[in-house]
Short mmCIF file of N, CA, C and O in Angstrom, two decimals:
data_model
loop_
_atom_site.label_atom_id
_atom_site.label_comp_id
_atom_site.label_asym_id
_atom_site.label_seq_id
_atom_site.Cartn_x
_atom_site.Cartn_y
_atom_site.Cartn_z
N MET A 1 -19.87 -15.49 2.79
CA MET A 1 -18.74 -14.71 2.67
C MET A 1 -18.45 -13.92 4.15
O MET A 1 -19.51 -13.24 4.26
N ALA A 2 -17.55 -13.85 4.43
CA ALA A 2 -17.35 -13.21 5.77
C ALA A 2 -17.35 -11.56 5.33
O ALA A 2 -17.03 -11.10 4.10
N ASP A 3 -17.76 -10.81 6.01
CA ASP A 3 -17.78 -9.04 6.23
C ASP A 3 -16.44 -8.56 5.84
O ASP A 3 -16.20 -7.48 5.43
N HIS A 4 -15.46 -9.22 6.45
CA HIS A 4 -14.22 -8.87 6.80
C HIS A 4 -13.05 -9.80 6.65
O HIS A 4 -13.01 -10.62 7.18
N LEU A 5 -12.25 -9.57 5.35
CA LEU A 5 -10.86 -10.48 5.40
C LEU A 5 -9.80 -9.62 5.68
O LEU A 5 -9.61 -8.44 5.08
N GLU A 6 -8.86 -10.30 6.09
CA GLU A 6 -7.50 -9.47 6.55
C GLU A 6 -6.37 -10.45 6.46
O GLU A 6 -6.29 -11.45 6.73
N ALA A 7 -5.28 -10.03 5.87
CA ALA A 7 -3.81 -10.44 5.77
C ALA A 7 -2.83 -9.36 6.04
O ALA A 7 -2.89 -8.11 5.91
N THR A 8 -1.69 -9.88 6.67
CA THR A 8 -0.82 -8.97 7.19
C THR A 8 0.80 -9.50 7.10
O THR A 8 0.48 -11.08 7.29
N VAL A 9 1.35 -8.69 6.71
CA VAL A 9 3.20 -9.46 6.85
C VAL A 9 3.96 -8.18 7.40
O VAL A 9 3.77 -7.27 7.18
N THR A 10 4.86 -8.62 8.15
CA THR A 10 5.83 -7.79 8.71
C THR A 10 7.16 -8.28 8.02
O THR A 10 7.71 -9.30 7.98
N LEU A 11 7.91 -7.16 7.35
CA LEU A 11 9.05 -7.33 6.68
C LEU A 11 10.21 -6.65 7.15
O LEU A 11 9.78 -5.49 7.59
N PRO A 12 11.56 -6.81 6.93
CA PRO A 12 12.72 -5.86 7.58
C PRO A 12 12.76 -4.63 6.31
O PRO A 12 12.19 -4.70 5.30
N SER A 13 13.19 -3.78 7.09
CA SER A 13 13.31 -2.55 6.30
C SER A 13 14.53 -2.48 5.23
O SER A 13 15.47 -2.23 5.61
N ASP A 14 14.30 -3.34 4.08
CA ASP A 14 15.67 -3.75 3.46
C ASP A 14 14.81 -3.60 1.94
O ASP A 14 13.88 -4.26 1.58
N PRO A 15 15.71 -3.13 1.00
CA PRO A 15 14.98 -3.14 -0.24
C PRO A 15 14.54 -4.25 -0.91
O PRO A 15 13.81 -4.08 -1.78
N ALA A 16 15.17 -5.59 -0.51
CA ALA A 16 14.42 -6.83 -1.04
C ALA A 16 13.25 -6.94 -0.43
O ALA A 16 12.44 -7.84 -1.14
N SER A 17 12.79 -6.43 0.28
CA SER A 17 11.50 -6.54 1.13
C SER A 17 10.36 -5.89 0.36
O SER A 17 9.11 -6.17 0.32
N VAL A 18 10.65 -4.84 -0.65
CA VAL A 18 9.69 -4.26 -1.63
C VAL A 18 9.04 -5.35 -2.66
O VAL A 18 7.98 -5.42 -2.67
N SER A 19 9.82 -6.19 -3.26
CA SER A 19 9.18 -6.87 -4.06
C SER A 19 8.74 -8.39 -3.13
O SER A 19 7.53 -9.02 -3.74
N ALA A 20 9.21 -8.70 -2.02
CA ALA A 20 8.40 -9.35 -1.06
C ALA A 20 6.91 -8.94 -0.74
O ALA A 20 6.06 -9.57 -0.73
N ALA A 21 6.73 -7.64 -0.35
CA ALA A 21 5.61 -6.86 0.04
C ALA A 21 4.52 -7.30 -1.49
O ALA A 21 3.62 -7.59 -1.45
N ARG A 22 5.46 -6.80 -2.48
CA ARG A 22 4.42 -6.95 -3.63
C ARG A 22 3.75 -8.14 -3.90
O ARG A 22 2.69 -8.40 -4.15
N ARG A 23 4.78 -9.45 -4.12
CA ARG A 23 4.15 -10.62 -4.27
C ARG A 23 3.32 -10.91 -3.03
O ARG A 23 2.15 -11.74 -3.48
N TYR A 24 3.54 -10.80 -1.80
CA TYR A 24 2.69 -11.11 -0.81
C TYR A 24 1.27 -10.62 -1.20
O TYR A 24 0.09 -11.27 -1.12
N VAL A 25 0.99 -9.44 -1.16
CA VAL A 25 -0.17 -8.69 -1.68
C VAL A 25 -0.88 -9.12 -2.54
O VAL A 25 -2.18 -9.66 -2.78
N ALA A 26 0.00 -9.75 -4.02
CA ALA A 26 -0.49 -10.04 -5.13
C ALA A 26 -1.20 -11.73 -5.11
O ALA A 26 -2.10 -11.78 -5.40
N GLY A 27 -0.38 -12.33 -4.18
CA GLY A 27 -1.08 -13.69 -3.67
C GLY A 27 -2.22 -13.49 -3.16
O GLY A 27 -3.35 -14.25 -3.11
N VAL A 28 -2.35 -12.94 -1.89
CA VAL A 28 -3.64 -12.47 -1.43
C VAL A 28 -4.59 -12.38 -2.17
O VAL A 28 -5.88 -12.78 -1.92
N LEU A 29 -4.58 -11.28 -2.92
CA LEU A 29 -5.46 -10.47 -3.90
C LEU A 29 -6.24 -11.88 -4.65
O LEU A 29 -7.35 -11.79 -5.07
N THR A 30 -4.87 -12.61 -5.05
CA THR A 30 -5.44 -13.90 -6.23
C THR A 30 -6.39 -14.54 -5.27
O THR A 30 -7.44 -14.99 -5.88
N ASP A 31 -5.96 -15.25 -4.03
CA ASP A 31 -6.53 -15.84 -3.19
C ASP A 31 -8.22 -15.52 -2.99
O ASP A 31 -9.06 -15.96 -2.84
N TRP A 32 -8.31 -14.33 -3.08
CA TRP A 32 -9.61 -13.54 -2.66
C TRP A 32 -10.39 -13.23 -3.93
O TRP A 32 -11.66 -12.58 -3.69
N GLY A 33 -9.76 -13.65 -5.12
CA GLY A 33 -10.38 -13.65 -6.30
C GLY A 33 -10.06 -12.58 -7.29
O GLY A 33 -10.99 -12.56 -8.31
N LEU A 34 -9.22 -11.53 -7.30
CA LEU A 34 -8.76 -10.60 -8.31
C LEU A 34 -7.80 -11.34 -8.99
O LEU A 34 -6.76 -11.90 -8.63
N PRO A 35 -8.13 -11.67 -10.35
CA PRO A 35 -7.23 -12.37 -11.05
C PRO A 35 -5.86 -11.68 -11.47
O PRO A 35 -6.08 -10.29 -11.25
N SER A 36 -4.72 -12.20 -11.21
CA SER A 36 -3.51 -11.54 -11.54
C SER A 36 -3.50 -10.67 -12.63
O SER A 36 -2.54 -9.77 -12.51
N ASP A 37 -3.82 -10.93 -13.57
CA ASP A 37 -3.74 -10.29 -14.99
C ASP A 37 -4.65 -9.08 -14.80
O ASP A 37 -4.66 -8.28 -15.95
N ALA A 38 -5.43 -8.95 -13.92
CA ALA A 38 -6.33 -7.70 -13.91
C ALA A 38 -5.49 -6.33 -13.86
O ALA A 38 -4.93 -6.26 -13.22
N GLU A 39 -6.32 -5.43 -14.45
CA GLU A 39 -5.65 -4.00 -14.59
C GLU A 39 -5.74 -3.79 -12.88
O GLU A 39 -4.52 -2.79 -12.64
N ALA A 40 -6.49 -4.06 -12.15
CA ALA A 40 -6.73 -3.46 -10.50
C ALA A 40 -5.60 -4.16 -9.93
O ALA A 40 -4.56 -3.72 -8.95
N ALA A 41 -5.10 -5.31 -10.25
CA ALA A 41 -3.83 -6.02 -9.67
C ALA A 41 -2.79 -5.37 -10.15
O ALA A 41 -1.53 -5.14 -9.02
N ASP A 42 -2.42 -4.68 -11.27
CA ASP A 42 -1.30 -4.28 -11.48
C ASP A 42 -1.17 -2.85 -11.11
O ASP A 42 -0.30 -2.40 -10.65
N THR A 43 -2.39 -2.19 -10.85
CA THR A 43 -2.35 -1.11 -10.24
C THR A 43 -2.01 -1.12 -8.81
O THR A 43 -1.36 -0.79 -7.77
N VAL A 44 -2.59 -2.16 -7.96
CA VAL A 44 -2.18 -2.43 -6.40
C VAL A 44 -0.93 -2.75 -6.20
O VAL A 44 -0.20 -2.50 -5.55
N ARG A 45 -0.26 -3.71 -7.19
CA ARG A 45 0.93 -4.03 -7.44
C ARG A 45 2.17 -2.82 -7.32
O ARG A 45 2.91 -2.48 -6.27
N LEU A 46 1.67 -1.79 -7.89
CA LEU A 46 2.29 -0.62 -8.27
C LEU A 46 2.07 0.11 -7.06
O LEU A 46 3.57 0.78 -6.07
N ILE A 47 1.04 0.31 -6.28
CA ILE A 47 0.77 1.22 -5.16
C ILE A 47 1.54 0.19 -4.14
O ILE A 47 2.40 1.33 -3.19
N VAL A 48 1.61 -0.70 -3.78
CA VAL A 48 2.21 -1.48 -2.70
C VAL A 48 3.68 -1.16 -2.80
O VAL A 48 4.60 -0.93 -2.04
N SER A 49 4.40 -1.34 -4.16
CA SER A 49 5.91 -1.17 -4.26
C SER A 49 6.22 0.24 -4.18
O SER A 49 6.99 0.47 -3.33
N GLU A 50 5.53 1.50 -4.52
CA GLU A 50 5.64 2.56 -4.04
C GLU A 50 5.74 2.84 -2.34
O GLU A 50 6.52 3.17 -1.83
N LEU A 51 4.67 2.14 -1.74
CA LEU A 51 4.53 2.33 -0.29
C LEU A 51 5.63 1.48 0.66
O LEU A 51 6.35 2.26 1.27
N ALA A 52 6.05 0.54 -0.22
CA ALA A 52 6.86 -0.27 0.55
C ALA A 52 8.35 0.33 0.32
O ALA A 52 9.21 0.61 1.60
N THR A 53 8.59 0.89 -0.83
CA THR A 53 9.89 1.43 -1.17
C THR A 53 10.01 3.09 -0.09
O THR A 53 11.07 3.25 0.30
N ASN A 54 8.49 3.35 -0.15
CA ASN A 54 8.90 4.92 0.84
C ASN A 54 9.26 4.14 2.33
O ASN A 54 9.94 4.98 3.15
N ALA A 55 8.93 3.04 2.89
CA ALA A 55 8.94 2.80 4.28
C ALA A 55 10.57 2.21 4.12
O ALA A 55 11.08 2.46 5.59
N VAL A 56 11.04 1.68 3.32
CA VAL A 56 12.27 1.68 3.18
C VAL A 56 13.30 2.90 3.30
O VAL A 56 14.34 2.81 4.03
N GLN A 57 13.14 3.21 2.25
CA GLN A 57 13.82 4.76 1.79
C GLN A 57 13.87 5.84 2.69
O GLN A 57 14.92 6.36 2.91
N HIS A 58 12.69 5.98 3.19
CA HIS A 58 12.28 7.55 4.03
C HIS A 58 12.42 7.27 5.35
O HIS A 58 12.32 8.17 6.30
N THR A 59 12.76 6.16 5.99
CA THR A 59 12.74 5.98 7.40
C THR A 59 14.24 6.26 7.99
O THR A 59 14.11 6.21 9.18
N PHE A 60 15.21 6.50 7.05
CA PHE A 60 16.40 6.32 7.48
C PHE A 60 17.15 5.55 8.54
O PHE A 60 17.74 5.89 9.42
N GLY A 61 16.91 4.08 8.39
CA GLY A 61 17.07 3.45 9.30
C GLY A 61 16.41 3.41 10.59
O GLY A 61 16.98 2.63 11.63
N GLN A 62 15.46 4.20 10.75
CA GLN A 62 14.79 4.39 11.94
C GLN A 62 13.72 3.34 12.47
O GLN A 62 13.13 3.13 13.51
N SER A 63 13.09 2.61 11.49
CA SER A 63 11.97 1.84 11.36
C SER A 63 12.79 0.27 10.99
O SER A 63 13.03 0.13 9.57
N PRO A 64 13.12 -0.71 11.60
CA PRO A 64 14.01 -1.57 11.35
C PRO A 64 12.73 -2.75 10.49
O PRO A 64 13.24 -3.54 9.72
N THR A 65 11.59 -2.50 10.49
CA THR A 65 10.65 -3.55 9.69
C THR A 65 9.32 -2.54 9.24
O THR A 65 9.34 -1.39 9.92
N PHE A 66 8.66 -3.00 8.63
CA PHE A 66 7.46 -2.39 8.02
C PHE A 66 6.16 -3.27 7.64
O PHE A 66 6.64 -4.61 7.44
N THR A 67 5.32 -3.08 8.14
CA THR A 67 3.84 -4.10 8.09
C THR A 67 3.09 -3.80 6.95
O THR A 67 2.80 -2.32 6.74
N VAL A 68 2.48 -4.83 6.15
CA VAL A 68 1.68 -4.63 5.18
C VAL A 68 0.22 -4.97 5.64
O VAL A 68 0.42 -6.53 5.90
N ASP A 69 -0.73 -4.42 5.44
CA ASP A 69 -1.86 -5.00 5.88
C ASP A 69 -2.95 -4.83 4.83
O ASP A 69 -2.76 -3.84 3.98
N VAL A 70 -3.76 -5.73 4.53
CA VAL A 70 -4.52 -5.83 3.37
C VAL A 70 -5.87 -6.31 3.89
O VAL A 70 -6.33 -7.31 4.78
N GLN A 71 -6.95 -5.43 3.89
CA GLN A 71 -8.25 -5.86 4.37
C GLN A 71 -9.23 -5.54 3.03
O GLN A 71 -9.18 -4.71 2.29
N LEU A 72 -10.19 -6.33 3.18
CA LEU A 72 -11.20 -6.38 2.28
C LEU A 72 -12.71 -6.42 3.20
O LEU A 72 -12.96 -7.20 3.98
N GLU A 73 -13.45 -5.10 3.02
CA GLU A 73 -14.62 -4.87 3.76
C GLU A 73 -15.72 -5.02 3.11
O GLU A 73 -15.89 -4.44 1.88
N HIS A 74 -16.55 -6.10 3.74
CA HIS A 74 -18.03 -6.32 3.13
C HIS A 74 -17.87 -6.44 1.34
O HIS A 74 -18.61 -6.24 0.69
N GLU A 75 -16.96 -7.08 0.97
CA GLU A 75 -16.94 -7.14 -0.14
C GLU A 75 -16.86 -5.71 -1.33
O GLU A 75 -17.01 -6.11 -2.77
N GLU A 76 -16.61 -4.98 -1.00
CA GLU A 76 -16.72 -3.56 -1.48
C GLU A 76 -15.52 -2.58 -1.47
O GLU A 76 -15.30 -2.19 -2.67
N GLU A 77 -14.56 -2.80 -0.32
CA GLU A 77 -13.67 -1.89 -0.35
C GLU A 77 -12.37 -2.47 0.23
O GLU A 77 -12.31 -3.43 0.99
N LEU A 78 -11.36 -2.35 -0.82
CA LEU A 78 -10.12 -3.20 -0.43
C LEU A 78 -9.23 -1.79 0.24
O LEU A 78 -8.91 -0.78 -0.27
N ARG A 79 -8.71 -2.04 1.50
CA ARG A 79 -7.60 -1.14 2.23
C ARG A 79 -6.25 -1.95 2.36
O ARG A 79 -6.23 -2.82 2.54
N ILE A 80 -5.07 -1.10 1.96
CA ILE A 80 -4.04 -1.56 2.10
C ILE A 80 -3.11 -0.53 2.72
O ILE A 80 -3.22 0.87 2.60
N GLY A 81 -2.64 -1.25 3.80
CA GLY A 81 -1.88 -0.21 4.68
C GLY A 81 -0.58 -0.39 4.92
O GLY A 81 -0.11 -1.63 5.07
N VAL A 82 0.60 0.41 5.04
CA VAL A 82 1.99 0.17 5.01
C VAL A 82 2.24 1.03 6.45
O VAL A 82 1.92 2.24 6.30
N THR A 83 2.57 0.21 7.15
CA THR A 83 2.97 1.06 8.50
C THR A 83 4.58 0.75 8.97
O THR A 83 5.09 -0.21 8.65
N ASP A 84 5.19 1.84 9.39
CA ASP A 84 6.66 1.95 9.54
C ASP A 84 6.54 2.83 11.26
O ASP A 84 5.39 3.49 11.63
N SER A 85 7.63 2.65 11.75
CA SER A 85 7.81 3.52 13.05
C SER A 85 8.31 4.69 13.15
O SER A 85 8.72 5.30 14.25
N HIS A 86 8.67 5.05 11.92
CA HIS A 86 9.39 6.51 11.66
C HIS A 86 8.11 7.43 11.87
O HIS A 86 7.14 7.43 11.61
N PRO A 87 8.57 8.75 12.67
CA PRO A 87 7.60 9.71 13.02
C PRO A 87 7.40 10.30 11.91
O PRO A 87 6.28 11.17 12.05
N ARG A 88 8.16 10.59 10.95
CA ARG A 88 7.89 11.56 9.94
C ARG A 88 6.67 11.09 8.78
O ARG A 88 6.82 9.81 8.57
N TRP A 89 5.91 12.04 8.65
CA TRP A 89 5.02 11.45 7.53
C TRP A 89 5.21 11.86 6.29
O TRP A 89 6.16 12.73 6.26
N PRO A 90 4.60 11.29 5.39
CA PRO A 90 5.05 11.36 3.95
C PRO A 90 4.61 12.84 3.58
O PRO A 90 4.01 13.52 3.99
N LYS A 91 5.57 13.49 2.54
CA LYS A 91 5.35 14.97 1.99
C LYS A 91 5.10 14.70 0.57
O LYS A 91 5.89 13.65 -0.05
N ARG A 92 4.29 15.67 0.09
CA ARG A 92 4.11 15.26 -1.49
C ARG A 92 5.31 16.55 -1.49
O ARG A 92 5.07 18.02 -1.57
N LEU A 93 6.32 16.29 -2.37
CA LEU A 93 7.39 17.02 -3.21
C LEU A 93 7.11 17.49 -4.56
O LEU A 93 6.46 16.77 -5.13
N PRO A 94 7.62 18.82 -4.94
CA PRO A 94 7.35 19.18 -6.16
C PRO A 94 8.39 18.00 -6.84
O PRO A 94 9.27 17.85 -6.68
N ALA A 95 7.45 17.52 -7.96
CA ALA A 95 8.49 16.51 -8.99
C ALA A 95 8.94 17.35 -10.05
O ALA A 95 8.12 17.81 -10.99
N ALA A 96 10.39 17.66 -10.37
CA ALA A 96 10.88 18.15 -11.17
C ALA A 96 11.16 17.24 -12.17
O ALA A 96 11.13 16.10 -11.77
N VAL A 97 11.23 17.34 -13.49
CA VAL A 97 11.48 16.72 -14.53
C VAL A 97 12.79 15.65 -14.42
O VAL A 97 12.83 14.55 -14.29
N GLN A 98 13.92 16.32 -13.92
CA GLN A 98 15.31 15.53 -13.76
C GLN A 98 15.27 14.75 -12.35
O GLN A 98 16.05 14.12 -12.27
N GLN A 99 14.11 15.03 -11.56
CA GLN A 99 13.96 14.33 -10.29
C GLN A 99 13.95 12.95 -10.25
O GLN A 99 13.38 12.38 -11.24
N ASP A 100 15.09 12.03 -9.97
CA ASP A 100 14.70 10.60 -9.52
C ASP A 100 13.98 10.00 -8.78
O ASP A 100 13.55 8.71 -8.88
N ASN A 101 13.80 10.79 -7.70
CA ASN A 101 12.95 10.20 -6.46
C ASN A 101 11.95 11.35 -6.12
O ASN A 101 12.01 12.55 -6.73
N GLY A 102 10.85 11.00 -5.14
CA GLY A 102 10.36 12.05 -4.66
C GLY A 102 8.69 12.16 -5.23
O GLY A 102 7.95 12.81 -4.47
N ARG A 103 8.77 11.22 -6.04
CA ARG A 103 7.49 11.19 -6.95
C ARG A 103 6.52 10.18 -6.44
O ARG A 103 5.23 10.32 -6.88
N GLY A 104 6.66 9.50 -5.44
CA GLY A 104 6.12 8.22 -4.90
C GLY A 104 4.63 8.46 -4.50
O GLY A 104 3.88 7.96 -5.07
N MET A 105 4.58 9.48 -3.53
CA MET A 105 3.13 10.07 -3.14
C MET A 105 2.16 10.71 -4.20
O MET A 105 1.09 10.18 -4.08
N VAL A 106 2.70 11.31 -5.03
CA VAL A 106 2.03 11.72 -6.12
C VAL A 106 1.59 10.57 -6.99
O VAL A 106 0.35 10.61 -7.42
N ILE A 107 2.31 9.71 -7.32
CA ILE A 107 1.84 8.76 -7.96
C ILE A 107 1.05 7.86 -7.51
O ILE A 107 -0.24 7.55 -7.88
N ILE A 108 1.12 7.39 -6.31
CA ILE A 108 0.23 6.67 -5.37
C ILE A 108 -1.36 7.66 -5.23
O ILE A 108 -2.42 6.96 -5.44
N ARG A 109 -1.12 8.66 -5.14
CA ARG A 109 -2.33 9.70 -4.92
C ARG A 109 -3.39 9.70 -6.41
O ARG A 109 -4.42 9.53 -6.28
N TRP A 110 -2.40 9.70 -7.16
CA TRP A 110 -3.14 9.62 -8.55
C TRP A 110 -3.80 8.03 -9.14
O TRP A 110 -4.59 8.17 -9.36
N LEU A 111 -2.98 7.19 -8.80
CA LEU A 111 -3.38 5.84 -9.06
C LEU A 111 -4.67 5.37 -8.18
O LEU A 111 -5.70 5.05 -8.79
N ALA A 112 -4.79 6.05 -6.94
CA ALA A 112 -5.69 5.87 -6.07
C ALA A 112 -6.99 6.65 -6.46
O ALA A 112 -8.27 5.94 -6.72
N ALA A 113 -6.61 7.87 -7.01
CA ALA A 113 -7.92 8.47 -7.46
C ALA A 113 -8.38 7.96 -8.43
O ALA A 113 -9.54 7.99 -9.20
N GLU A 114 -7.58 7.56 -9.75
CA GLU A 114 -8.19 7.07 -10.79
C GLU A 114 -9.01 5.81 -10.79
O GLU A 114 -9.86 5.47 -11.67
N CYS A 115 -8.67 5.32 -9.90
CA CYS A 115 -9.62 3.96 -9.47
C CYS A 115 -10.71 4.18 -8.54
O CYS A 115 -11.71 3.27 -8.19
N GLY A 116 -10.91 5.66 -7.98
CA GLY A 116 -12.28 6.04 -7.34
C GLY A 116 -11.88 5.82 -5.85
O GLY A 116 -12.72 5.54 -5.23
N GLY A 117 -10.46 5.58 -5.80
CA GLY A 117 -9.93 5.58 -4.03
C GLY A 117 -9.56 6.82 -3.33
O GLY A 117 -9.55 7.76 -4.09
N ARG A 118 -8.85 6.67 -2.36
CA ARG A 118 -8.05 7.59 -1.68
C ARG A 118 -7.16 7.25 -0.76
O ARG A 118 -7.15 5.75 -0.50
N LEU A 119 -6.21 8.16 -0.58
CA LEU A 119 -5.26 7.83 0.48
C LEU A 119 -5.31 8.60 1.77
O LEU A 119 -6.08 9.72 1.78
N SER A 120 -4.78 8.05 2.91
CA SER A 120 -4.87 8.61 4.29
C SER A 120 -3.94 8.22 4.87
O SER A 120 -3.30 6.86 4.80
N VAL A 121 -3.54 9.11 5.85
CA VAL A 121 -2.40 8.82 6.65
C VAL A 121 -3.00 8.90 8.20
O VAL A 121 -3.43 9.74 8.62
N ALA A 122 -2.73 7.84 9.12
CA ALA A 122 -2.76 7.72 10.39
C ALA A 122 -1.95 7.43 11.22
O ALA A 122 -0.84 6.77 11.03
N PRO A 123 -1.80 8.21 12.58
CA PRO A 123 -0.67 7.90 13.62
C PRO A 123 -0.74 6.47 14.17
O PRO A 123 -1.93 5.91 14.60
N THR A 124 0.32 5.82 14.55
CA THR A 124 0.37 4.34 15.24
C THR A 124 0.58 4.97 16.61
O THR A 124 0.89 6.05 17.11
N ALA A 125 0.05 3.88 17.56
CA ALA A 125 0.36 4.07 19.04
C ALA A 125 1.88 4.21 19.50
O ALA A 125 2.10 4.98 20.61
N ASP A 126 2.79 3.94 18.49
CA ASP A 126 4.37 3.93 19.13
C ASP A 126 4.95 5.13 18.26
O ASP A 126 6.00 5.15 18.45
N GLY A 127 4.15 6.04 17.72
CA GLY A 127 4.88 7.14 17.09
C GLY A 127 4.93 7.11 15.76
O GLY A 127 5.37 8.12 15.51
N GLY A 128 4.98 5.96 15.08
CA GLY A 128 5.05 5.79 13.70
C GLY A 128 3.58 6.22 12.58
O GLY A 128 3.01 7.14 13.64
N LYS A 129 3.43 5.76 11.83
CA LYS A 129 2.17 6.03 10.86
C LYS A 129 1.85 4.76 9.93
O LYS A 129 2.59 3.96 9.66
N THR A 130 0.97 4.91 9.37
CA THR A 130 0.23 4.13 8.58
C THR A 130 -0.33 4.78 7.43
O THR A 130 -1.21 5.85 7.58
N VAL A 131 0.11 4.53 6.25
CA VAL A 131 -0.14 5.03 5.02
C VAL A 131 -1.49 4.23 4.37
O VAL A 131 -1.02 3.03 3.98
N TRP A 132 -2.51 4.50 4.26
CA TRP A 132 -3.57 3.64 3.82
C TRP A 132 -4.12 4.11 2.47
O TRP A 132 -4.36 5.21 2.15
N ILE A 133 -4.61 2.97 1.74
CA ILE A 133 -5.24 3.58 0.40
C ILE A 133 -6.33 2.71 0.27
O ILE A 133 -6.32 1.58 0.74
N ALA A 134 -7.37 3.32 0.07
CA ALA A 134 -8.74 2.48 -0.10
C ALA A 134 -9.13 2.69 -1.48
O ALA A 134 -9.41 3.54 -2.18
N LEU A 135 -9.66 1.35 -2.14
CA LEU A 135 -9.71 1.21 -3.52
C LEU A 135 -11.21 0.41 -3.72
O LEU A 135 -11.38 -0.50 -2.71
N PRO A 136 -12.16 0.77 -4.43
CA PRO A 136 -13.32 -0.09 -4.38
C PRO A 136 -12.76 -1.49 -5.11
O PRO A 136 -11.91 -1.61 -5.93
N TRP A 137 -13.45 -2.70 -4.77
CA TRP A 137 -13.38 -3.62 -4.94
C TRP A 137 -14.64 -4.42 -6.01
O TRP A 137 -15.49 -4.01 -5.68
N THR A 138 -14.01 -4.74 -7.03
CA THR A 138 -14.65 -4.97 -8.08
C THR A 138 -14.98 -6.46 -8.55
O THR A 138 -15.91 -7.04 -9.49
N ALA A 139 -13.92 -7.26 -8.07
CA ALA A 139 -13.98 -8.63 -8.59
C ALA A 139 -14.84 -9.51 -7.60
O ALA A 139 -15.20 -9.33 -6.33
N PRO A 140 -15.58 -10.72 -8.29
CA PRO A 140 -16.10 -11.49 -7.18
C PRO A 140 -15.17 -12.01 -6.02
O PRO A 140 -13.96 -12.72 -6.37
N VAL A 141 -15.66 -12.42 -4.87
CA VAL A 141 -14.90 -12.68 -3.70
C VAL A 141 -14.81 -14.37 -4.04
O VAL A 141 -15.92 -14.97 -3.70
N GLN A 142 -13.68 -14.84 -3.54
CA GLN A 142 -13.41 -16.46 -3.78
C GLN A 142 -13.72 -16.70 -2.15
O GLN A 142 -13.42 -16.04 -1.08
N SER A 143 -14.54 -17.67 -1.93
CA SER A 143 -14.80 -18.35 -0.61
C SER A 143 -13.65 -19.48 -0.39
O SER A 143 -13.42 -20.09 -1.19
N GLY A 144 -13.47 -19.73 0.94
CA GLY A 144 -12.58 -20.57 1.36
C GLY A 144 -11.28 -20.07 1.32
O GLY A 144 -10.26 -20.76 1.79
#
């Protein structure tokens, strides 16, 4: 088995792309050996949905596309990154009970921590950013 597996997809910054990103990542993880009905698969789908939604909603039309990168390092760590070209980094907003949005980063951080993972944000060369989630990988990796 390779020490590094990677898959990537670039999608238009459109609400319909959120479900496309979620399906893409779910398919990649299934191909790599994570059962689609595993709790970890549900967690990853939710994280990808939140990250993709942020890339669509909070770039205010200034990022025509976003890219989802999925990486598996040494069969131990799964990394998922969502990159957009908007310069503003995500903010953790106070989540009021009545608030309909603004809780995505809180949810993502909580889910990552709950799984023993972490969240980070890195700048891109073009002035945008990538929001990365790193999670432990627990499934046997499929070869081929």
